[in-house]
Short mmCIF file of C-alpha atoms and ligand atoms in Angstrom, two decimals:
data_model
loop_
_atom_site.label_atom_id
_atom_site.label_comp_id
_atom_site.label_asym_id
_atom_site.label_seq_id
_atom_site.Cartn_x
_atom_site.Cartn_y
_atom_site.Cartn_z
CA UNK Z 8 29.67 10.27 0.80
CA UNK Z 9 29.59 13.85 2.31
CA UNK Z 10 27.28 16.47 0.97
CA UNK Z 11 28.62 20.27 1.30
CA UNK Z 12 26.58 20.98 4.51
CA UNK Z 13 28.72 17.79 5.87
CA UNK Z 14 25.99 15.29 6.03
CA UNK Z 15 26.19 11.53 5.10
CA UNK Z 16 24.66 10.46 2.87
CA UNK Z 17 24.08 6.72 2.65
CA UNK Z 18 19.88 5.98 2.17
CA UNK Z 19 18.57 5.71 -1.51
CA UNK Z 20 14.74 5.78 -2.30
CA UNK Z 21 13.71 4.27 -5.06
CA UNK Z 22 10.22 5.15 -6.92
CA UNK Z 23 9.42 2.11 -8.91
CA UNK Z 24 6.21 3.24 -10.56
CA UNK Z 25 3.58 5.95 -9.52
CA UNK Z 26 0.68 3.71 -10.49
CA UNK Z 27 -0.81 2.58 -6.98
CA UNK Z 28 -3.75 -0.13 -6.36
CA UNK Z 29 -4.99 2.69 -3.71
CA UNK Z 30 -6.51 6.21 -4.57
CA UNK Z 31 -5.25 8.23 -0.90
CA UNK Z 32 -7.31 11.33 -0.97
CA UNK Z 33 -4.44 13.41 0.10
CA UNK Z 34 -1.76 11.91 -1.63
CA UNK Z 35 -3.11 11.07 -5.13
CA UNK Z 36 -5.00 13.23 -7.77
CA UNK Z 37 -6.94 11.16 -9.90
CA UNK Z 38 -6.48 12.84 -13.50
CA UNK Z 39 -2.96 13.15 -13.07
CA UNK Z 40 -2.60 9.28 -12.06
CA UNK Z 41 -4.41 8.72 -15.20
CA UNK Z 42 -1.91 10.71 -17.11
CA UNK Z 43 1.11 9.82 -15.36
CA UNK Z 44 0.36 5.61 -16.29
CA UNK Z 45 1.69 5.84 -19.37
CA UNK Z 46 4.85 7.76 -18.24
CA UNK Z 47 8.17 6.05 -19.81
CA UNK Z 48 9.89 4.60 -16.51
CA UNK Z 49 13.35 3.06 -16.13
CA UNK Z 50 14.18 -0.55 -16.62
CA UNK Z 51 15.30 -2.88 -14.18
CA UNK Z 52 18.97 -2.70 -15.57
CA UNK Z 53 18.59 1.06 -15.42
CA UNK Z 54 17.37 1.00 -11.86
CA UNK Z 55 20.47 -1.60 -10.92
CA UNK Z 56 22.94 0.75 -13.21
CA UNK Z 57 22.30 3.71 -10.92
CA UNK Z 58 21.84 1.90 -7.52
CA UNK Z 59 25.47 0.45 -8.55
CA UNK Z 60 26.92 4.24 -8.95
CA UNK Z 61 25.46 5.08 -6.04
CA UNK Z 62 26.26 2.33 -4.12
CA UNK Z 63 30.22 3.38 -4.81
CA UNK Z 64 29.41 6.63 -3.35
CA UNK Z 65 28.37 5.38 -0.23
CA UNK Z 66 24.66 4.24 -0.54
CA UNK Z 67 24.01 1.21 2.07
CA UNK Z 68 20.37 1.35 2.60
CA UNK Z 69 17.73 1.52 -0.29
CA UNK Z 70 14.14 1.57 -0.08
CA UNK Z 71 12.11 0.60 -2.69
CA UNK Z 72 8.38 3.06 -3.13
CA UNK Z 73 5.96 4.58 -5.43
CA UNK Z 74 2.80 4.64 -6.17
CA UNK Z 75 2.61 1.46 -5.03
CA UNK Z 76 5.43 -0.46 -5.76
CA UNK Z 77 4.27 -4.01 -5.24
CA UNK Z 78 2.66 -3.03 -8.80
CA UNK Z 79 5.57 -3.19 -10.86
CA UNK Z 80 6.19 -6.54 -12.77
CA UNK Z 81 8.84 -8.85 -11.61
CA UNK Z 82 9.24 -6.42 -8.34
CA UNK Z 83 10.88 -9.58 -6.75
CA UNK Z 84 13.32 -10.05 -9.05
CA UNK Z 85 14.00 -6.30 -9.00
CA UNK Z 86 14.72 -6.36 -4.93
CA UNK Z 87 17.23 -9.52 -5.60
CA UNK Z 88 19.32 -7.68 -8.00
CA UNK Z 89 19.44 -4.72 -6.11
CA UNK Z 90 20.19 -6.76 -2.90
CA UNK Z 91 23.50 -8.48 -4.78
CA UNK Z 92 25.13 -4.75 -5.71
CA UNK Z 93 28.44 -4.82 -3.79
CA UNK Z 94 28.01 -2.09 -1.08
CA UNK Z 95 24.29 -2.51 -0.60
CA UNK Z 96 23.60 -4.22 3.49
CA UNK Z 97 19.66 -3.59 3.59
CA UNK Z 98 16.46 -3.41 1.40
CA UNK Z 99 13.32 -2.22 2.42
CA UNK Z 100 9.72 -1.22 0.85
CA UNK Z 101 7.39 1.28 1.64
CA UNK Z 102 4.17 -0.38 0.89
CA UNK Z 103 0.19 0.18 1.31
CA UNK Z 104 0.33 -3.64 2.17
CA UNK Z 105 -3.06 -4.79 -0.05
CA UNK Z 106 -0.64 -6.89 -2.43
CA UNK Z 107 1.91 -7.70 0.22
CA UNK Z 108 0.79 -10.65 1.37
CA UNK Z 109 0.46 -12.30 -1.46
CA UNK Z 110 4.38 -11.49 -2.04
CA UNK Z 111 6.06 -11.46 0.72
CA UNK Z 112 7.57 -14.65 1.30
CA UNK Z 113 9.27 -14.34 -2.36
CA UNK Z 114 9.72 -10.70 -1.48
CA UNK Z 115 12.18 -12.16 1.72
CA UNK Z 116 13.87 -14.67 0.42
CA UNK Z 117 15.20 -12.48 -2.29
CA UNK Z 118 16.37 -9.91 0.35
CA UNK Z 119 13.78 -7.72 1.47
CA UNK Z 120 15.14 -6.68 5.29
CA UNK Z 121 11.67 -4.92 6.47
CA UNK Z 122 8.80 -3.24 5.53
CA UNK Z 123 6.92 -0.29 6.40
CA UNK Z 124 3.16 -0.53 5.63
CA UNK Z 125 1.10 2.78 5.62
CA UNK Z 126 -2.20 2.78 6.94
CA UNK Z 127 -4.13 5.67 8.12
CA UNK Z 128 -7.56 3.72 9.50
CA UNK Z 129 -8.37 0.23 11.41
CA UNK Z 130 -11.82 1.12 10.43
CA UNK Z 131 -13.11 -0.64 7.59
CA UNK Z 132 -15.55 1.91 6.16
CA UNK Z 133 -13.08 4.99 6.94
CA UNK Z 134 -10.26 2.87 5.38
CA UNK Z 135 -12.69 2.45 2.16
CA UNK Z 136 -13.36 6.45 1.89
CA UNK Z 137 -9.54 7.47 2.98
CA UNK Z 138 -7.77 4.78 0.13
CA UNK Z 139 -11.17 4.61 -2.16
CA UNK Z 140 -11.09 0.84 -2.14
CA UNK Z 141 -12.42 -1.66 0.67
CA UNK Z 142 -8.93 -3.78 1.42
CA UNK Z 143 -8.17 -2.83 4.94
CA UNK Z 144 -8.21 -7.17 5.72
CA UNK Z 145 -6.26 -7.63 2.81
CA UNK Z 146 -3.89 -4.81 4.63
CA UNK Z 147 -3.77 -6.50 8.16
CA UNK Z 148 -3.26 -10.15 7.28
CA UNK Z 149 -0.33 -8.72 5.49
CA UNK Z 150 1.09 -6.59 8.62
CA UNK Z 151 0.88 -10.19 10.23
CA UNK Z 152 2.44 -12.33 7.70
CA UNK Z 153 5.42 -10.13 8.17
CA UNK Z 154 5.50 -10.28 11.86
CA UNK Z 155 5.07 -13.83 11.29
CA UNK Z 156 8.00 -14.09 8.86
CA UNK Z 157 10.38 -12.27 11.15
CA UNK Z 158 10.64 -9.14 8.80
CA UNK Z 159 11.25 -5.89 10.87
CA UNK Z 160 7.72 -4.37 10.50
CA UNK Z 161 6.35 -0.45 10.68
CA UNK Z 162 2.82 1.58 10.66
CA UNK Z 163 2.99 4.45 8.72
CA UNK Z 164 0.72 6.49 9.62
CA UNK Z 165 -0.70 10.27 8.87
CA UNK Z 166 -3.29 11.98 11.01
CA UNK Z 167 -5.54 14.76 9.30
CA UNK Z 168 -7.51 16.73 11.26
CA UNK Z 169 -11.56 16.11 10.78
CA UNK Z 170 -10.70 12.54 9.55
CA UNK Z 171 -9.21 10.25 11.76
CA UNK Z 172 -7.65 11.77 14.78
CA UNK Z 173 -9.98 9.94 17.26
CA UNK Z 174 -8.02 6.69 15.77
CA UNK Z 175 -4.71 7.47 18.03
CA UNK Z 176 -4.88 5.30 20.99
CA UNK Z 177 -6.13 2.59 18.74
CA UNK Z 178 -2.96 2.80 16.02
CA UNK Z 179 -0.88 3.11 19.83
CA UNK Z 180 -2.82 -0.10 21.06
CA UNK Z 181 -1.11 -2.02 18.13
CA UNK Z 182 2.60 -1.81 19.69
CA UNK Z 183 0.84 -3.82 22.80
CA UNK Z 184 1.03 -7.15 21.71
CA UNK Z 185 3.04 -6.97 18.28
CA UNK Z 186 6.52 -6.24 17.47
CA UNK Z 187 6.18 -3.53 15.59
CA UNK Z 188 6.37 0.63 15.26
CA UNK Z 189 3.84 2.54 14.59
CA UNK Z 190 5.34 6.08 13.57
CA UNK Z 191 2.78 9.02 13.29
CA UNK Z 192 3.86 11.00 9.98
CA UNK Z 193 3.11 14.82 9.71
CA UNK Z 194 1.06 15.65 6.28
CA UNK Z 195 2.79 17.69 4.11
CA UNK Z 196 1.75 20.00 1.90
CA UNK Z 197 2.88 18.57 -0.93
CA UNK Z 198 0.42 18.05 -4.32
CA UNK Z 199 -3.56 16.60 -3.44
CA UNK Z 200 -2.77 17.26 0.77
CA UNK Z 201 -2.34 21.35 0.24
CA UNK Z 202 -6.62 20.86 0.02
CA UNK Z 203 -6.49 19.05 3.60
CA UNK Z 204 -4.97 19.82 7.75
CA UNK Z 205 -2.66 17.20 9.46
CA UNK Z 206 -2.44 16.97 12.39
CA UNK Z 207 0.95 18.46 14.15
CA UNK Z 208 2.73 15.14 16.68
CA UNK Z 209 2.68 17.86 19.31
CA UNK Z 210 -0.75 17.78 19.30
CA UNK Z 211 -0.51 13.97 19.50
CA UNK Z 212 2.12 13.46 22.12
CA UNK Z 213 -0.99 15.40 24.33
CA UNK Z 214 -2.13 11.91 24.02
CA UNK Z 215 0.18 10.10 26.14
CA UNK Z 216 0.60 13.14 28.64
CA UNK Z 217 -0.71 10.73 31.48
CA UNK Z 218 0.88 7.58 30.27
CA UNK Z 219 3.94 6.04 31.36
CA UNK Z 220 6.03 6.14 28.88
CA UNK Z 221 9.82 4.99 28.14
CA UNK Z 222 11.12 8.05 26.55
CA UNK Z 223 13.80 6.34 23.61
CA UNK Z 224 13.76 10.04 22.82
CA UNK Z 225 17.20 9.41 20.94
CA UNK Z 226 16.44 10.24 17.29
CA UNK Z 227 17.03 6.84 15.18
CA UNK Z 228 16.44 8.62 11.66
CA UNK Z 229 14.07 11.02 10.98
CA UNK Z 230 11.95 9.45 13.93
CA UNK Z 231 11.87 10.09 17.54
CA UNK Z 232 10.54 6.97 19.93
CA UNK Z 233 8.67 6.22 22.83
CA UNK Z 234 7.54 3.35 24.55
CA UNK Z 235 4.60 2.52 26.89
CA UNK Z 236 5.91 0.54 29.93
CA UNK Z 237 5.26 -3.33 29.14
CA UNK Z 238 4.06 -2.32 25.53
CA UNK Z 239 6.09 -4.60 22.56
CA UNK Z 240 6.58 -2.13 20.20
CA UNK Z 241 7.52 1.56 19.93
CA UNK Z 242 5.56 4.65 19.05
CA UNK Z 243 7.34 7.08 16.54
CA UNK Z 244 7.02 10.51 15.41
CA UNK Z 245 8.08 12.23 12.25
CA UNK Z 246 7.83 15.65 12.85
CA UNK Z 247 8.97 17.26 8.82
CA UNK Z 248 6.77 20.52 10.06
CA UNK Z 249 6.64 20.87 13.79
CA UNK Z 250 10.38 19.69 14.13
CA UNK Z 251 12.37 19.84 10.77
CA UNK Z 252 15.40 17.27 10.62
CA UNK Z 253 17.08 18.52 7.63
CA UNK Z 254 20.39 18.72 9.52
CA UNK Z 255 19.96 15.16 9.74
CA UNK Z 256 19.38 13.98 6.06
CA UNK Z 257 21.11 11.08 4.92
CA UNK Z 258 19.20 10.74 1.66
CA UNK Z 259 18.92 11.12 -1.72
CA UNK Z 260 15.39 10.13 -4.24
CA UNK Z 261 15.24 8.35 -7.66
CA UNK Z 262 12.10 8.52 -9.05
CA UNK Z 263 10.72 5.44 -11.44
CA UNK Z 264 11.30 8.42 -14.44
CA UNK Z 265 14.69 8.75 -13.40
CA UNK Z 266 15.02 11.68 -12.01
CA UNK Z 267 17.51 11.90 -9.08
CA UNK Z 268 16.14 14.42 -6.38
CA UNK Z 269 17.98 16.35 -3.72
CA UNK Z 270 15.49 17.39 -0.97
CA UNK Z 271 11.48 16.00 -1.41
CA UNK Z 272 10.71 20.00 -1.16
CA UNK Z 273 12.33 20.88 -4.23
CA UNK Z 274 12.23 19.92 -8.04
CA UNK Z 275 16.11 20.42 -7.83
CA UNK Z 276 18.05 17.24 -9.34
CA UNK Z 277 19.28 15.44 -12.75
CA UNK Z 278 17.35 13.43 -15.02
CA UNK Z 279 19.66 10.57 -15.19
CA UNK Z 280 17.34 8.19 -18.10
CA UNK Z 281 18.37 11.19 -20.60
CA UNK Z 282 21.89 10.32 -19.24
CA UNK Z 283 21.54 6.65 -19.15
CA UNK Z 284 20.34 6.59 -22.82
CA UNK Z 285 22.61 8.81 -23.87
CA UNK Z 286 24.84 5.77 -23.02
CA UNK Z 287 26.62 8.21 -20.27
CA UNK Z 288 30.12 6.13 -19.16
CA UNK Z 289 29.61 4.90 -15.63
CA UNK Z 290 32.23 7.26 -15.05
CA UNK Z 291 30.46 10.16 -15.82
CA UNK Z 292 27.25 8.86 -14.52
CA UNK Z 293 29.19 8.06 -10.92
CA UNK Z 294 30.47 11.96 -11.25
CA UNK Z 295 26.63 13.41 -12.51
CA UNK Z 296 25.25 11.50 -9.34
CA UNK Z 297 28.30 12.64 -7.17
CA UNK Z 298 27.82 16.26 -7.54
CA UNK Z 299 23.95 16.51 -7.13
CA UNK Z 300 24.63 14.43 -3.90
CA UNK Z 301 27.04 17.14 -3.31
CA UNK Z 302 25.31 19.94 -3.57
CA UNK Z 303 21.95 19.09 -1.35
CA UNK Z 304 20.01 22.09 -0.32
CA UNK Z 305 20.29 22.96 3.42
CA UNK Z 306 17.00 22.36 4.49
CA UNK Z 307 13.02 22.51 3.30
CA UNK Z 308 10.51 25.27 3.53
CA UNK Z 309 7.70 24.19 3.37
CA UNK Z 310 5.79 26.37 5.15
CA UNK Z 311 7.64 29.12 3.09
CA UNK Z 312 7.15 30.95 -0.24
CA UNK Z 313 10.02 29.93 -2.08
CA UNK Z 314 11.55 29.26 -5.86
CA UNK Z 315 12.06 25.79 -7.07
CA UNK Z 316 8.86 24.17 -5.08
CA UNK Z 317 8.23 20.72 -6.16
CA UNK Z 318 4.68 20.54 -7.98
CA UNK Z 319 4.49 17.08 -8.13
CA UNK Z 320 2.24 14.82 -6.62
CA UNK Z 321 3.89 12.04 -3.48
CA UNK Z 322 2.90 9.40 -5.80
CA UNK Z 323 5.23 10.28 -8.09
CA UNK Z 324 8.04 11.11 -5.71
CA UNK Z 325 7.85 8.48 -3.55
CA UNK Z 326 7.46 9.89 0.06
N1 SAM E 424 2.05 3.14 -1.87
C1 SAM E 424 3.07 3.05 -0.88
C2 SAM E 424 2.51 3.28 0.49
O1 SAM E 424 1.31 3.54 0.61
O2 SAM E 424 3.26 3.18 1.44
C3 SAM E 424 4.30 3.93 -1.11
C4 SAM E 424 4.11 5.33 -1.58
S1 SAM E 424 3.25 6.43 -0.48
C5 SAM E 424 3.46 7.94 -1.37
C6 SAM E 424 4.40 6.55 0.85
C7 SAM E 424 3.92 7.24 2.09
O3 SAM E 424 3.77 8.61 1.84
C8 SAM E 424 2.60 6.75 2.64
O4 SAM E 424 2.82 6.39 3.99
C9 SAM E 424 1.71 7.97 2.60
O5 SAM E 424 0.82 8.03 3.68
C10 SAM E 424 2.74 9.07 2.69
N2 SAM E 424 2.29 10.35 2.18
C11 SAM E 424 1.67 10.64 1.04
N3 SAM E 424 1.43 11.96 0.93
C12 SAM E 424 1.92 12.52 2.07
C13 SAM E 424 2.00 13.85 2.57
N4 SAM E 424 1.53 14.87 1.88
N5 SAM E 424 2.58 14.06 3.78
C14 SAM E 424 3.08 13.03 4.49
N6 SAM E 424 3.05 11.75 4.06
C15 SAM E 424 2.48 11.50 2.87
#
């Protein structure tokens, strides 16, 4: 469908719980975690009910997040039923990859198109005081069971300042051999990363200022893509601060609450579970979800003082 700035709008996230098996010092805070667990989520069927109204609207893509969403029961079973709704041509996660590969072959046959796996340090004790938790192997024997599999495969990755900025070249090194992306993230200021500096991709395209690079500077999503000559895989950049894409924006959020979300700046949206269990027709629901779609804002500020900020934390939106 067509929002009222004219943008298509055809990519779904989906926040399946906020609970993650990783404590991200910018991303999480750790009393609200422990207050969010008990938070009453949406079912499977609920999940599937909306995905199916939004699927007549136009949705083709969904991507499944959190927390972590490899945490949720039955997450397998989740991906197949969202995989069989009429309309629906890919399925991805958004993973921290310490549970994937114990999953992932299940996770593929049931659908799964690709995954992106974040990870913000190939150094085992900087991994351990980034995430809290020492699983950085458990993280890289899943990146290459999915390579291994065939599944389309990218590095998430965020730079802060003072942490692990002197990690560039090595997170660039990893599109030499293997066939994946590595995309470099900005931070956000959004919840526990207002207390910490990212690091702007301008900054980080200095890097490669003496490289030979392939410039695939065509914009596939929010990313823009280079190549090193001879290198397997590509080197993205996802510029939300330096380089805002909002003209762009193809998607809408469901968080595992069920709230539907317009912009991930804003707490603007509709808390479709009230709806849901309301036992809302799937007429009206199709309408409710139609008109928030509709009515997107233009663009985020973050950088700006503005009404309507979103105070949660990305664990509970989804990223
Ligand atoms: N647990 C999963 C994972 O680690 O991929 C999914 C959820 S996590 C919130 C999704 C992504 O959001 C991760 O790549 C994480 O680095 C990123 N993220 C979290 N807070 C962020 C922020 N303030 N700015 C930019 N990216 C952020």
């Amino acid at each position: 469908m067509i929002d009222k700035f004219g943008r298509k709008i055809d990519y779904l996230r989906i926040s399946v719980t906020e609970n993650c098996n990783l404590k991200c010092i910018y991303c999480i805070d750790e009393n609200n975690i422990l207050n969010s667990c008990n938070n009453d989520i949406l079912t499977d069927d609920e999940i599937v009910k909306i995905a199916t109204e939004c699927a007549r609207l136009g949705i083709k893509k969904i991507r499944i997040t959190g927390g972590e969403p490899l945490v949720r029961k039955n997450i397998e079973s989740l991906i197949y039923k969202l995989k069989c709704i009429n309309g629906i041509e890919e399925i991805y996660i958004t993973t921290n990859g310490v549970l994937l590969h114990t999953k992932i072959e299940d996770l593929k046959k049931n659908g799964l198109t690709g995954v992106n796996i974040s990870l913000d340090s190939l150094n085992k004790d900087r991994f351990k005081k980034l995430t809290k938790f020492d699983k950085l192997q458990d993280v890289l024997l899943s990146i290459d069971k999915a390579l291994e599999l065939g599944l389309k495969v990218k590095i998430n990755t965020v730079i802060v300042d003072d942490i692990n900025k002197d990690e560039i070249i090595d997170f660039v090194n990893l599109t030499k051999d293997k066939n994946l992306d590595i995309r470099f993230i900005e931070l956000m200021p959004i919840g526990a990363a207002k207390n910490y500096k990212g690091t702007s991709n301008e900054e980080i395209n200095k890097n490669f200022k003496n490289i030979k690079v392939e410039n695939k500077s065509k914009r596939s999503g929010p990313a823009k893509y280079i190549r090193i000559d001879n290198y397997k895989g590509k080197i993205g950049f996802i510029s939300p601060i330096s380089s805002c894409f909002c003209e762009d924006c193809n998607r809408i959020r469901l968080t595992s609450t069920g709230f539907l979300k317009k912009c991930l700046h804003y707490n603007y949206g509709v808390d479709l579970k009230k709806h849901i269990r309301s036992n809302i027709s799937d007429k009206d629901l199709n309408e409710l979800i139609y008109s928030n779609i509709y009515d997107k804002p233009q663009e985020h500020l973050f950088m700006e003082d503005c009404d309507n900020k979103e105070n949660k934390y990305m664990n509970q939106i989804g990223g």
